[in-house]
Amino acid sequence: MTYVVTENCIRCKYTDCVDVCPVDAFREGPNFLVIDPDECIDCTLCVSECPVEAIYAEDDLPANQQDFVALNAELSKAWPTIIERKAPMPDADDWKGVPNKREHLEK
């Protein structure tokens, strides 16, 4: 099992989760983070750090977020590793909790 970043992260990109990851499994895109499933060790540390509740265990993903398993795997191969916390996106608080953000994902 691995952990998966879901839609809630899009256009927010809080990086609190990055600080606690012991294996540097996070990858950074323009407006979204993903977890590399080959690096994730299922430690659960990132889950409680996410202020938008965007990280789930693969087995606990809501039905409407299942496609994010493949998306995390795909994008983690293309995006660079992020190992330090950065400021969230400038309008992150405006996007926090907004549903249906998939169309805003920048690859």
Short mmCIF file of C-alpha atoms in Angstrom, two decimals:
data_model
loop_
_atom_site.label_atom_id
_atom_site.label_comp_id
_atom_site.label_asym_id
_atom_site.label_seq_id
_atom_site.Cartn_x
_atom_site.Cartn_y
_atom_site.Cartn_z
CA MET A 1 0.00 0.00 0.00
CA THR A 2 1.08 3.57 -0.64
CA TYR A 3 -0.24 7.00 0.17
CA VAL A 4 -1.81 9.16 -2.51
CA VAL A 5 -2.22 12.92 -2.93
CA THR A 6 -5.71 13.77 -4.16
CA GLU A 7 -7.67 16.63 -5.68
CA ASN A 8 -7.72 18.78 -2.55
CA CYS A 9 -4.05 19.63 -3.15
CA ILE A 10 -4.63 21.21 -6.56
CA ARG A 11 -3.96 24.98 -6.54
CA CYS A 12 -3.07 24.87 -2.84
CA LYS A 13 0.20 22.93 -2.73
CA TYR A 14 0.87 23.25 0.97
CA THR A 15 4.17 21.49 1.61
CA ASP A 16 3.90 20.70 5.32
CA CYS A 17 3.86 17.02 4.31
CA VAL A 18 7.27 17.30 2.65
CA ASP A 19 8.96 18.25 5.92
CA VAL A 20 7.96 15.02 7.65
CA CYS A 21 8.59 12.53 4.84
CA PRO A 22 11.58 10.39 5.89
CA VAL A 23 12.24 9.06 2.38
CA ASP A 24 11.71 12.11 0.16
CA ALA A 25 8.77 10.53 -1.66
CA PHE A 26 7.11 13.80 -2.69
CA ARG A 27 7.37 15.25 -6.17
CA GLU A 28 6.46 18.81 -7.10
CA GLY A 29 4.50 20.01 -10.10
CA PRO A 30 3.36 23.51 -11.01
CA ASN A 31 0.30 23.51 -8.71
CA PHE A 32 0.12 20.05 -7.14
CA LEU A 33 2.23 17.53 -5.24
CA VAL A 34 2.32 13.77 -5.74
CA ILE A 35 3.80 10.84 -3.86
CA ASP A 36 6.10 8.43 -5.66
CA PRO A 37 4.61 5.00 -4.89
CA ASP A 38 8.02 3.37 -5.34
CA GLU A 39 9.51 5.54 -2.58
CA CYS A 40 6.62 5.73 -0.09
CA ILE A 41 7.16 3.51 2.95
CA ASP A 42 3.62 3.85 4.32
CA CYS A 43 4.72 5.65 7.46
CA THR A 44 1.53 7.81 7.63
CA LEU A 45 3.43 10.90 8.85
CA CYS A 46 2.28 13.07 5.95
CA VAL A 47 -1.43 12.45 6.42
CA SER A 48 -1.87 14.48 9.59
CA GLU A 49 0.37 17.29 8.31
CA CYS A 50 -1.78 18.12 5.28
CA PRO A 51 -3.94 21.17 6.09
CA VAL A 52 -6.39 20.36 3.26
CA GLU A 53 -6.72 16.63 4.00
CA ALA A 54 -5.52 15.69 0.52
CA ILE A 55 -3.48 12.59 1.45
CA TYR A 56 -5.04 9.15 1.83
CA ALA A 57 -3.88 5.58 2.15
CA GLU A 58 -4.53 3.91 -1.19
CA ASP A 59 -6.99 1.50 0.48
CA ASP A 60 -8.94 4.41 2.01
CA LEU A 61 -9.34 6.59 -1.09
CA PRO A 62 -12.85 7.91 -1.70
CA ALA A 63 -14.41 6.35 -4.79
CA ASN A 64 -14.29 9.63 -6.72
CA GLN A 65 -10.52 9.94 -6.11
CA GLN A 66 -9.40 6.46 -7.25
CA ASP A 67 -7.84 7.79 -10.46
CA PHE A 68 -5.29 9.70 -8.38
CA VAL A 69 -3.42 6.42 -7.73
CA ALA A 70 -2.41 6.26 -11.39
CA LEU A 71 -1.95 10.02 -11.59
CA ASN A 72 0.50 10.05 -8.65
CA ALA A 73 2.43 7.15 -10.20
CA GLU A 74 2.57 8.82 -13.62
CA LEU A 75 3.51 12.33 -12.50
CA SER A 76 6.05 11.14 -9.91
CA LYS A 77 8.17 9.85 -12.80
CA ALA A 78 8.21 13.26 -14.51
CA TRP A 79 8.32 15.77 -11.66
CA PRO A 80 11.34 16.63 -9.46
CA THR A 81 11.71 15.61 -5.84
CA ILE A 82 10.81 18.23 -3.25
CA ILE A 83 12.57 17.86 0.10
CA GLU A 84 11.95 21.17 1.88
CA ARG A 85 8.85 23.07 2.81
CA LYS A 86 7.98 26.01 0.58
CA ALA A 87 5.31 28.66 0.78
CA PRO A 88 1.95 27.48 -0.54
CA MET A 89 0.55 28.94 -3.72
CA PRO A 90 -0.32 32.64 -3.29
CA ASP A 91 -4.08 32.03 -3.42
CA ALA A 92 -4.03 28.66 -1.63
CA ASP A 93 -6.43 29.74 1.08
CA ASP A 94 -8.97 30.75 -1.57
CA TRP A 95 -8.79 27.26 -3.11
CA LYS A 96 -8.80 25.33 0.16
CA GLY A 97 -11.92 23.15 0.26
CA VAL A 98 -13.05 24.01 -3.28
CA PRO A 99 -14.45 20.87 -4.95
CA ASN A 100 -13.95 19.74 -8.55
CA LYS A 101 -10.50 21.22 -9.14
CA ARG A 102 -9.20 18.58 -11.57
CA GLU A 103 -9.53 20.89 -14.56
CA HIS A 104 -7.02 23.21 -12.86
CA LEU A 105 -4.27 20.59 -12.53
CA GLU A 106 -1.19 21.71 -14.43
CA LYS A 107 1.03 18.92 -15.65
#
